[in-house]
PDB file of C-alpha atoms and ligand atoms in Angstrom:
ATOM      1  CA  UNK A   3      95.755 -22.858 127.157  1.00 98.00           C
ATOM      2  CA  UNK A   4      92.314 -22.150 125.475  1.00 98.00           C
ATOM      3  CA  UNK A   5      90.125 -19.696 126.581  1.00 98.00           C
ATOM      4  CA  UNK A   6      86.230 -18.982 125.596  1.00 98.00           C
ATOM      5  CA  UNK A   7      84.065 -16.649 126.440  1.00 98.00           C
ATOM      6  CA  UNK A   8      80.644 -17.992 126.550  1.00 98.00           C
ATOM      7  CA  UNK A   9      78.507 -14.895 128.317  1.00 98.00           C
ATOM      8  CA  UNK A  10      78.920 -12.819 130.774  1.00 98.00           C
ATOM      9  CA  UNK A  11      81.310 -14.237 133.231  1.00 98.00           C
ATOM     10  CA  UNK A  12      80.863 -18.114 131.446  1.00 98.00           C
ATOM     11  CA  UNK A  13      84.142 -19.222 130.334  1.00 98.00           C
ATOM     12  CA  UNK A  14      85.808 -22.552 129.319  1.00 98.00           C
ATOM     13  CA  UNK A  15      89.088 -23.023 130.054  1.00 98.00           C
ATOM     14  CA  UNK A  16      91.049 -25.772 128.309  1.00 98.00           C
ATOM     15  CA  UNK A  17      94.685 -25.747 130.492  1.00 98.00           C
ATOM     16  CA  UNK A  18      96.646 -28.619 130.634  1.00 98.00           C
ATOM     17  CA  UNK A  19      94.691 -30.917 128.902  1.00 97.00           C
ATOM     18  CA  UNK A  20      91.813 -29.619 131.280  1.00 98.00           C
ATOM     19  CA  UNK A  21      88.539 -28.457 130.691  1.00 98.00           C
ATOM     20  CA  UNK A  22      86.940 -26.393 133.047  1.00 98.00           C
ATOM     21  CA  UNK A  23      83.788 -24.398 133.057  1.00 98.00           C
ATOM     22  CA  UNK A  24      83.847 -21.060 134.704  1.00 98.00           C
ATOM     23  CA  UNK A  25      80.969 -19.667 136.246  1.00 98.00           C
ATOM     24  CA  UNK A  26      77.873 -21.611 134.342  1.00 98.00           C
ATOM     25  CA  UNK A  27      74.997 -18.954 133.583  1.00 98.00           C
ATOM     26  CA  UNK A  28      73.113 -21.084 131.051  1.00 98.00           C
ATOM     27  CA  UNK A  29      69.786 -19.889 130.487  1.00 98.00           C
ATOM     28  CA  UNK A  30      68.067 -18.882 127.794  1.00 98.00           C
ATOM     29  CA  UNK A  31      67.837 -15.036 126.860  1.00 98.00           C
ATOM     30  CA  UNK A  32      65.274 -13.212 128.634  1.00 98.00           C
ATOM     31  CA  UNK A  33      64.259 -16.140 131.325  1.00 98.00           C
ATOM     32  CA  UNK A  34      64.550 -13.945 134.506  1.00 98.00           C
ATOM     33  CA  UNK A  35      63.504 -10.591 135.419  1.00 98.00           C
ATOM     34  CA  UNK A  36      65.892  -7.553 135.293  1.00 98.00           C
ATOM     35  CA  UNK A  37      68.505  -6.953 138.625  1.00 97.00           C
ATOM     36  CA  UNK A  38      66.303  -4.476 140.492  1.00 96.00           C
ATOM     37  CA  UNK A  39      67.259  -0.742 141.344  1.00 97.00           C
ATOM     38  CA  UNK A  40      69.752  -0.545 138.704  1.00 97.00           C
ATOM     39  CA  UNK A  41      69.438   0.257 134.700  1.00 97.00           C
ATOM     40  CA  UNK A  42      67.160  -1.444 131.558  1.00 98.00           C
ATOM     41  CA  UNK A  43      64.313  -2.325 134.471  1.00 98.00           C
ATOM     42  CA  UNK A  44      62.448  -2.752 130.553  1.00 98.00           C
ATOM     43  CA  UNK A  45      64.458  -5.865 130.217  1.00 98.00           C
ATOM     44  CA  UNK A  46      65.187  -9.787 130.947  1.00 98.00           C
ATOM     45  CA  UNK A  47      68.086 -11.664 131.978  1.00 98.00           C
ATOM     46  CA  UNK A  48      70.160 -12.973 130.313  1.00 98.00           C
ATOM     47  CA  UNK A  49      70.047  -9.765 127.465  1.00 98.00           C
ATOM     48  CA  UNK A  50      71.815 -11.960 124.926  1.00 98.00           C
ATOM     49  CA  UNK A  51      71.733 -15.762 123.601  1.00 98.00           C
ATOM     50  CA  UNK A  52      74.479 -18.071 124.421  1.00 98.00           C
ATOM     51  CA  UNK A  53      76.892 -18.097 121.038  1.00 98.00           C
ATOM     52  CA  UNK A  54      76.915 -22.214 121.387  1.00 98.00           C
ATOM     53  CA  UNK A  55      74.265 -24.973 122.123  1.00 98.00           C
ATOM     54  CA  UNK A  56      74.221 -26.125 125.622  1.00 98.00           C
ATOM     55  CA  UNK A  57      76.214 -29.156 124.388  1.00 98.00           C
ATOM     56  CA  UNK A  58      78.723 -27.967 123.281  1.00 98.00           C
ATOM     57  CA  UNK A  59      79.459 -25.970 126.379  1.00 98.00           C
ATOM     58  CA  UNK A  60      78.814 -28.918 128.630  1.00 98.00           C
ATOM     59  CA  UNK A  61      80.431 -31.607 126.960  1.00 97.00           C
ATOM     60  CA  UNK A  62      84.190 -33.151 128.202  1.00 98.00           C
ATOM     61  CA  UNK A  63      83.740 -30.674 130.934  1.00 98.00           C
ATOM     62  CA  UNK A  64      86.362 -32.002 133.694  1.00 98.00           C
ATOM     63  CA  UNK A  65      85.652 -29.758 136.732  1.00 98.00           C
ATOM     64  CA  UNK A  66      83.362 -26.256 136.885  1.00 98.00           C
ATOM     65  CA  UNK A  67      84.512 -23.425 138.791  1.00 98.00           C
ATOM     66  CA  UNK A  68      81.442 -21.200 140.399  1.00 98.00           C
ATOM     67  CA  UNK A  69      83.258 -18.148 141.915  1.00 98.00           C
ATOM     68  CA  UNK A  70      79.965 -17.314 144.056  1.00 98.00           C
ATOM     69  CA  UNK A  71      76.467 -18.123 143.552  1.00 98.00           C
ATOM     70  CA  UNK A  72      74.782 -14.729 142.079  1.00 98.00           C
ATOM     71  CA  UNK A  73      72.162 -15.647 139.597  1.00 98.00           C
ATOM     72  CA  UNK A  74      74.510 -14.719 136.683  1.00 98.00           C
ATOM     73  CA  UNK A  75      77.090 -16.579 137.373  1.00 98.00           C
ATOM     74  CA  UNK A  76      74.963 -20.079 138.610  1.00 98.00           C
ATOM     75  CA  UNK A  77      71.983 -20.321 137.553  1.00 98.00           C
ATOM     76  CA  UNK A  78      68.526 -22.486 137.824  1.00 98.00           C
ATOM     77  CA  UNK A  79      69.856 -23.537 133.687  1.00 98.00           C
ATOM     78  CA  UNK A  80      73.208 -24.669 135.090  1.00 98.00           C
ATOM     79  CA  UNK A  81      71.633 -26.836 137.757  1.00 98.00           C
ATOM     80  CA  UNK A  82      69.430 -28.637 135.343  1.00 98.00           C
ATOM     81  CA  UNK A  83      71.851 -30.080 132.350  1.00 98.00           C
ATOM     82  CA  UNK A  84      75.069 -30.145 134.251  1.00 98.00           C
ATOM     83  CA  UNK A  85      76.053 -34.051 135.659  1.00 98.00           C
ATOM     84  CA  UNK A  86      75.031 -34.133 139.304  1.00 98.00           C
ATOM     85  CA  UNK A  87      78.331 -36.142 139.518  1.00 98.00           C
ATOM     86  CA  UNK A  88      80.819 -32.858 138.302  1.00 98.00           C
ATOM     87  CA  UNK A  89      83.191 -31.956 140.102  1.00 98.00           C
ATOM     88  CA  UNK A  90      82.647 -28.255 141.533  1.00 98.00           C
ATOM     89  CA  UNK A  91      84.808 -26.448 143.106  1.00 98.00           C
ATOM     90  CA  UNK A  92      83.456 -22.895 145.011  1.00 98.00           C
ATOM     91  CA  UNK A  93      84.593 -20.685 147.471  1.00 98.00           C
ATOM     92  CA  UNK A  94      83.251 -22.091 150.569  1.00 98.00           C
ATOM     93  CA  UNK A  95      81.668 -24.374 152.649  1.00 98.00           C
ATOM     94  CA  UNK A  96      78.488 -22.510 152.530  1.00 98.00           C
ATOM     95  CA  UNK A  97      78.136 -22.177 148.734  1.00 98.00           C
ATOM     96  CA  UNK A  98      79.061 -25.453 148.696  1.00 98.00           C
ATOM     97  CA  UNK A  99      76.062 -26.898 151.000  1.00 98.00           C
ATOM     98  CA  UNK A 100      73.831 -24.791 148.410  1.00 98.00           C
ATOM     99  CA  UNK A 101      75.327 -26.665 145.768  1.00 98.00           C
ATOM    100  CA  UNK A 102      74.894 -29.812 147.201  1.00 98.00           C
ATOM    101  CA  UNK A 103      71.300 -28.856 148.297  1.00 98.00           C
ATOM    102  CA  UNK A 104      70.802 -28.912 144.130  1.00 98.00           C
ATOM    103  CA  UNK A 105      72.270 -32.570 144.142  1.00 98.00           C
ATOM    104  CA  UNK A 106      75.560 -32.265 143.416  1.00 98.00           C
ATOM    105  CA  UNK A 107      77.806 -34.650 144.970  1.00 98.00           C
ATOM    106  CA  UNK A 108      81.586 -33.799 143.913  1.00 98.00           C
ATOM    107  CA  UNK A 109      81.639 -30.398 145.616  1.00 98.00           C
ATOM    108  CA  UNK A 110      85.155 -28.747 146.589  1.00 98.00           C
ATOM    109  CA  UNK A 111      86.109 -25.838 148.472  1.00 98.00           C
ATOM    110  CA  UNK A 112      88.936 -23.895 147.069  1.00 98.00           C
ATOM    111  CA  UNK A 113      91.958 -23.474 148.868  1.00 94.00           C
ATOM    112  CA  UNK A 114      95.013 -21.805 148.239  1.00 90.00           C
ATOM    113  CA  UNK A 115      96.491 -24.827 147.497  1.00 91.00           C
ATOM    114  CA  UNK A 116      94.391 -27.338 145.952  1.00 98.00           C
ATOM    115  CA  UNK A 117      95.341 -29.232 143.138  1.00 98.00           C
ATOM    116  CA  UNK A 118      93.169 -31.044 140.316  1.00 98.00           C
ATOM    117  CA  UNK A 119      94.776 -33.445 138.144  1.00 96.00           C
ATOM    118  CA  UNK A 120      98.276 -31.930 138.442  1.00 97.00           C
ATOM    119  CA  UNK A 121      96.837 -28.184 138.011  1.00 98.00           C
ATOM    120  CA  UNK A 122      97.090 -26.483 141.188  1.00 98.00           C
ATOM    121  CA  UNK A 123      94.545 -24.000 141.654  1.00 98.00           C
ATOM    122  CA  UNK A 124      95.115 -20.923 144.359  1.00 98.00           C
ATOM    123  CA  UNK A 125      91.721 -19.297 145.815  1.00 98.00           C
ATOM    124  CA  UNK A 126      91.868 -15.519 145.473  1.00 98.00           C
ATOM    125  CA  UNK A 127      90.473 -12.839 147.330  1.00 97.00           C
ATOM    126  CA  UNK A 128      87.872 -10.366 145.859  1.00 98.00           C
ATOM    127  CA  UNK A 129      85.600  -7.088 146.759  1.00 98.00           C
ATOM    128  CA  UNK A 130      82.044  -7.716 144.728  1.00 97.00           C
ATOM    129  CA  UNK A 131      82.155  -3.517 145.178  1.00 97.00           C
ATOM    130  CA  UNK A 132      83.507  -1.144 147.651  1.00 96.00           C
ATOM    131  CA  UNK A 133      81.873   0.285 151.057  1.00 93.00           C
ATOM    132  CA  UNK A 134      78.191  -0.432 151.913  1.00 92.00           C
ATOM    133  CA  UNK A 135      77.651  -2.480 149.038  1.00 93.00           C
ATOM    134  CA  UNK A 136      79.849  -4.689 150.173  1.00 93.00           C
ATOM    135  CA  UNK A 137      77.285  -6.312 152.750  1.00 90.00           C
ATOM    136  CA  UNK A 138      74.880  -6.694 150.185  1.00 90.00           C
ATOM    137  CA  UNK A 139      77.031  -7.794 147.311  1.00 94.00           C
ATOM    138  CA  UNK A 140      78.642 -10.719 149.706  1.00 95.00           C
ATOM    139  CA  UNK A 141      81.784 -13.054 149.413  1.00 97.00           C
ATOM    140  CA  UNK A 142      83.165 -13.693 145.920  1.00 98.00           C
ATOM    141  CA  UNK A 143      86.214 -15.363 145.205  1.00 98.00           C
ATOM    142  CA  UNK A 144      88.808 -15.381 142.041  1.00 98.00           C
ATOM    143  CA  UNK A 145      91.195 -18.462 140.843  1.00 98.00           C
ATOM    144  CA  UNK A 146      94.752 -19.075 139.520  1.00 98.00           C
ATOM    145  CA  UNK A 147      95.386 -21.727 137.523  1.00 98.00           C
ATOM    146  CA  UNK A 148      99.308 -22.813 137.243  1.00 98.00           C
ATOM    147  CA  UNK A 149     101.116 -25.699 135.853  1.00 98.00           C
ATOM    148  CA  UNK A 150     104.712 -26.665 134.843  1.00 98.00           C
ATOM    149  CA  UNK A 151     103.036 -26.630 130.521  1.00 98.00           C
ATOM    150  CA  UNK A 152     101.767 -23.815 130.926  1.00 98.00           C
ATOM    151  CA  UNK A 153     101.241 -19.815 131.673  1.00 98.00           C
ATOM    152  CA  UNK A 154      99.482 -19.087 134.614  1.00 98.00           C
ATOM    153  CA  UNK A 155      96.001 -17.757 134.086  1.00 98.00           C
ATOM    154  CA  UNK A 156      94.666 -15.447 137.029  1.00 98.00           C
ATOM    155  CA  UNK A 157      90.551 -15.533 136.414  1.00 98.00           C
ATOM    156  CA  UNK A 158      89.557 -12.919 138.966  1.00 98.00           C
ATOM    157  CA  UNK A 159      85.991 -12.794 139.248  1.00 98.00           C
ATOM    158  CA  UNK A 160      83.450 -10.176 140.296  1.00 98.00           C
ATOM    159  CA  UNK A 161      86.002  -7.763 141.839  1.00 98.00           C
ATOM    160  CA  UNK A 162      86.689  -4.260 141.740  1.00 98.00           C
ATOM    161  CA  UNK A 163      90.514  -3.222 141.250  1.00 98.00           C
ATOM    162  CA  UNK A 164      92.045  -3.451 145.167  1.00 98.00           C
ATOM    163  CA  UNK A 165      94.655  -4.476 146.781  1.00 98.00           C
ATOM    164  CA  UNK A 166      94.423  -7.911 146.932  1.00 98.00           C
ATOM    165  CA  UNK A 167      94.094  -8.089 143.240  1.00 98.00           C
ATOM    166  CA  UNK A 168      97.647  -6.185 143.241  1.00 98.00           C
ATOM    167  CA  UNK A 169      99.116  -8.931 146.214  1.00 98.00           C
ATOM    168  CA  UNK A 170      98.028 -11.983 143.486  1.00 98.00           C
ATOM    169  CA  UNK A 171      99.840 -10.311 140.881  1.00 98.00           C
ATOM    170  CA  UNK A 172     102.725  -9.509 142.302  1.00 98.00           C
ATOM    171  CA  UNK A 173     102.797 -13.138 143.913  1.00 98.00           C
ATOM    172  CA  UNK A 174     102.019 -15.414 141.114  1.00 98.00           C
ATOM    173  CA  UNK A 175     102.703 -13.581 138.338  1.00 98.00           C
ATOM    174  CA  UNK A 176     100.035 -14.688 135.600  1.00 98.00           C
ATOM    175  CA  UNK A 177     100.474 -13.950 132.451  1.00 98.00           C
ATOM    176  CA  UNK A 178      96.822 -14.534 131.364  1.00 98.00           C
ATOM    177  CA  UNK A 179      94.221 -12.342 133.635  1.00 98.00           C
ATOM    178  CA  UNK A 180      90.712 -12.367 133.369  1.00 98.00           C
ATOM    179  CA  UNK A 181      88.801  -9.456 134.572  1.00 98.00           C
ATOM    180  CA  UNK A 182      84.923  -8.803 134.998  1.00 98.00           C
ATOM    181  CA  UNK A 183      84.562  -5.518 133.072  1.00 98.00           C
ATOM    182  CA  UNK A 184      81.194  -4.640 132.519  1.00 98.00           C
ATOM    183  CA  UNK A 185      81.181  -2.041 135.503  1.00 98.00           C
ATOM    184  CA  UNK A 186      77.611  -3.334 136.497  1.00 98.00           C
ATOM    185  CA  UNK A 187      75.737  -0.980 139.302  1.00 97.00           C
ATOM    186  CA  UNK A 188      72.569  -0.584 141.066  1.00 97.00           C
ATOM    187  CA  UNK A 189      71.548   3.241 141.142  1.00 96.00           C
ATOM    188  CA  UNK A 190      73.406   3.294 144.054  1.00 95.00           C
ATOM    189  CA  UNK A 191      76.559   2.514 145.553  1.00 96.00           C
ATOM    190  CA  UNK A 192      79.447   2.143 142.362  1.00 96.00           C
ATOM    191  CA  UNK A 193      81.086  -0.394 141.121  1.00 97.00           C
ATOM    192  CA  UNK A 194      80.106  -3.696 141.466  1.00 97.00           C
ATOM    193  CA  UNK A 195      82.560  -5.189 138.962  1.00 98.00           C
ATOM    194  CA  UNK A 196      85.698  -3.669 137.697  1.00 98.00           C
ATOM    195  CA  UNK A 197      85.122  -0.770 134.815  1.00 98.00           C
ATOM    196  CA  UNK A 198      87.782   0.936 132.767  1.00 98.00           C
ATOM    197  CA  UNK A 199      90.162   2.738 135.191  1.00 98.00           C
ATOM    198  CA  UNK A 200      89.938  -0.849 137.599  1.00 98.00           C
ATOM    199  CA  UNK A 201      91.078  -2.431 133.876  1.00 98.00           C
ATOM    200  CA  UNK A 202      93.759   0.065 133.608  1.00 98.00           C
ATOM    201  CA  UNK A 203      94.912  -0.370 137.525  1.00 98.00           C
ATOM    202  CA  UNK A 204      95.259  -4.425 136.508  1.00 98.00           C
ATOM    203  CA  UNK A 205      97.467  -3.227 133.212  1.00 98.00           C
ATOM    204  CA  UNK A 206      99.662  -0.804 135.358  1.00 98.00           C
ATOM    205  CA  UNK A 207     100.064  -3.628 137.596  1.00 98.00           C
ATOM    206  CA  UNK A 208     101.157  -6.361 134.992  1.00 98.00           C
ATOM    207  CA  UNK A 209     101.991  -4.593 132.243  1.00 98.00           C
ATOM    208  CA  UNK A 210     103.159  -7.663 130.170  1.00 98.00           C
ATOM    209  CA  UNK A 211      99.991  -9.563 130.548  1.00 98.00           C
ATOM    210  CA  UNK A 212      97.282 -10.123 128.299  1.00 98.00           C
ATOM    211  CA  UNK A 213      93.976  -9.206 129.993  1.00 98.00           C
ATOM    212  CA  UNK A 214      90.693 -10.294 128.906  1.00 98.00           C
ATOM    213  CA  UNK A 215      88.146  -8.379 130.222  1.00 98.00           C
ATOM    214  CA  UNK A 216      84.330  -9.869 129.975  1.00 98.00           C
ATOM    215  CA  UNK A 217      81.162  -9.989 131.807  1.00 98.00           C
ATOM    216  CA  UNK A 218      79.836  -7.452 129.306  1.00 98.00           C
ATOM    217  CA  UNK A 219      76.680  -6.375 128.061  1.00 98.00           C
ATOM    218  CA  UNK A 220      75.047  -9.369 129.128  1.00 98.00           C
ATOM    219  CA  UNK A 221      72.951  -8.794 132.034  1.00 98.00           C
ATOM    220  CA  UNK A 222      70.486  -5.190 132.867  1.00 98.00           C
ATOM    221  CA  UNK A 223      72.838  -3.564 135.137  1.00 98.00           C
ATOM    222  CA  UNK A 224      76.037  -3.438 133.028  1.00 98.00           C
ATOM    223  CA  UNK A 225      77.242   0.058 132.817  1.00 98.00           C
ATOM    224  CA  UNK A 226      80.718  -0.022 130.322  1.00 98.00           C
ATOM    225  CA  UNK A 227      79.983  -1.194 126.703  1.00 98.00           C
ATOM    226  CA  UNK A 228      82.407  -3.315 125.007  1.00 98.00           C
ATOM    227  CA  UNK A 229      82.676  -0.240 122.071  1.00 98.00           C
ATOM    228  CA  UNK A 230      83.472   2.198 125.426  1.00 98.00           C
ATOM    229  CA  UNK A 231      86.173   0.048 126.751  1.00 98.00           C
ATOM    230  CA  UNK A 232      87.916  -0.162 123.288  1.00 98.00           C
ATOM    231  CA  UNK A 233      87.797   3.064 122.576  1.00 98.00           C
ATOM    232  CA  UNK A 234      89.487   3.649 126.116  1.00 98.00           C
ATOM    233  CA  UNK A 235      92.116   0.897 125.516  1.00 98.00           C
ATOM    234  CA  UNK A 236      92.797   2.138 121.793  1.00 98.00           C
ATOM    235  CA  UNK A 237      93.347   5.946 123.541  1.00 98.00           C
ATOM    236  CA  UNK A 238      95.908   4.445 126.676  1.00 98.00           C
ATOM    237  CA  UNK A 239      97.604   2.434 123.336  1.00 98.00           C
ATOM    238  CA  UNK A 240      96.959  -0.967 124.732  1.00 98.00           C
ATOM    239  CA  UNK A 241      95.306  -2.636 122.668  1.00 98.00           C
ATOM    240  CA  UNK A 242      97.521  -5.511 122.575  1.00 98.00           C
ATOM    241  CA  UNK A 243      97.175  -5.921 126.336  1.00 98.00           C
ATOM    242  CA  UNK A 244      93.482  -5.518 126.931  1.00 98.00           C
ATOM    243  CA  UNK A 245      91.283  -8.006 124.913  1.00 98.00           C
ATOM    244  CA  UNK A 246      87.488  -7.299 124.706  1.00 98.00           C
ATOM    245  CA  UNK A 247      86.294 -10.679 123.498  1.00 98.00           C
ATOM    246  CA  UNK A 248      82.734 -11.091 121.724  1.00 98.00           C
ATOM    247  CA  UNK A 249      80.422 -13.720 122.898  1.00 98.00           C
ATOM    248  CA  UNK A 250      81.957 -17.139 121.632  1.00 98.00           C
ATOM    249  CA  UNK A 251      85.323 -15.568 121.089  1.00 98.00           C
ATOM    250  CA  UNK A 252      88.165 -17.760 122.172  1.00 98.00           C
ATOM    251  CA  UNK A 253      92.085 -16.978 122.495  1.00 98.00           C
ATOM    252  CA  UNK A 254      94.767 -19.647 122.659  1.00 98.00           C
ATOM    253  CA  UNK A 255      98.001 -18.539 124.753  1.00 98.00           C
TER     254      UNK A 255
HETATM  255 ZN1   ZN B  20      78.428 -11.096 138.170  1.00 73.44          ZN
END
C-alpha cells in the first residue's frame, strides 16, 4: 500500500490497486473562520495550503471515505470538484442523507463487513473526546482496510485512545495504523483527538506497527506540534514506530 498525507486528516490511500480518498478537506488556506472557543481565534481555516493541486488529489480516485462530516474533514471545497457520481462511503445513514442532500448519488454506509472491489472494509468505533464533550463532538467512525496482497491498514479517525481502539487491535491486527494526533481542544473539555500519551497507548498496544500520526497543525485548535510529538517519540525510542509525516509526505508499506 501507498499512503499520503494531504492535510490534516486528508489522506490517499492506494491498497490493492485502490485509490481511496480519506476524509476530503479541500479548501483553500484561510477560507473559513477559526473553530470557536478554542486557540489562534487570530486565524483562518485551513492554517496551511494543500502540498498538491486539487487534481492531483482528485484524480483516479475509486471510492472516498468521510469518517464524519466536521468541517475539516468534508468540506464546502470537497463538495464542489469531487464527481457527484463517487462512490462514498460514511458512517451512517444520517451522514449519508447529508451527503446526498449535496448531490451525491453513490453513497454507502459502512459496515463491519462491507467489501469494495475485493477490499473488505470493517467500520470502527471512535470517541471524538471523552465526557461532556462527547455530546457536542458527535458520532465519528474509523476504518480497516484488509486484503489477501496486502497489510491491513487500521485508519482510526478523530478518536481519543479507548477501549475500542484497543478491541480493533487486538482483533484485526493491522500493521499500518493511522492516528489523528494533533490533540485539538476547545478551552474546555480535553482531548478532542488523540495527543501524545493516546499515541503512546496505540504503540503499547501494537508494538510492531508502524503508526502514522496526522491531523497536525492544520486547523486553529490543534494543541501538539509535529516538533513536540517527535521530540516525545525520539525520548520513548520509537521513532521507527511513530511516523510524523509532513504535508504531502507519503510512505509505501
Ligand atoms: Zn477533525
Amino acid at each position: 500500500m501507498n499512503i499520503q498525507h494531504i492535510r490534516n486528516a486528508t489522506l490517499i490511500v492506494q491498497y490493492a490497486e485502490k485509490k481511496f480518498l480519506i476524509d476530503p478537506f479541500l479548501a483553500e488556506k484561510g477560507t473559513y473562520p477559526p473553530f470557536p472557543n478554542s486557540l489562534r481565534q487570530d486565524q483562518q481555516n485551513p492554517l496551511v495550503s494543500l502540498p498538491l493541486s486539487i487534481d492531483e488529489i482528485i484524480s483516479g480516485i475509486d471510492a472516498v471515505i468521510v469518517t464524519h462530516l466536521h468541517l475539516d474533514h468534508w468540506d464546502d471545497t470537497a463538495k464542489e470538484v469531487l464527481p457527484k457520481e463517487i462512490k462514498i462511503f460514511v458512517q451512517n445513514e444520517e451522514d449519508a442523507v447529508e451527503i446526498k442532500n449535496a448531490g451525491f448519488i453513490n453513497v454507502e454506509v459502512l459496515q463491519e463487513n462491507t467489501v469494495f472491489q475485493d477490499i473488505k472494509l470493517t467500520k470502527t468505533k471512535g470517541e471524538h473526546g471523552r465526557g461532556d464533550i462527547l455530546k457536542l463532538a458527535g458520532l465519528v467512525c474509523g476504518v480497516v482496510f484488509e486484503h489477501q496482497s496486502e497489510k491491513t491498514l487500521y485508519v482510526a479517525g478523530d478518536t481519543v485512545w479507548y477501549e475500542a481502539v484497543q478491541e480493533v487491535i487486538d482483533t484485526h491486527k493491522p500493521e499500518v495504523i493511522v492516528v489523528n494526533g494533533g490533540d485539538n481542544q476547545f478551552l474546555q473539555g480535553g482531548s478532542l483527538v488523540m495527543g501524545k500519551e493516546d499515541i503512546y497507548e496505540v504503540y503499547k498496544a501494537a508494538p510492531n506497527a508502524k503508526i502514522l500520526s496526522v491531523h497536525m497543525e492544520a486547523v486553529n485548535h490543534w494543541t501538539l506540534s509535529r516538533e513536540e510529538l517527535r521530540t516525545f517519540v525520539n525520548e520513548k525510542g520509537i521513532t521507527s514506530n511513530v511516523l510524523v509525516p509532513n504535508d504531502g509526505e507519503s510512505y509505501t508499506f
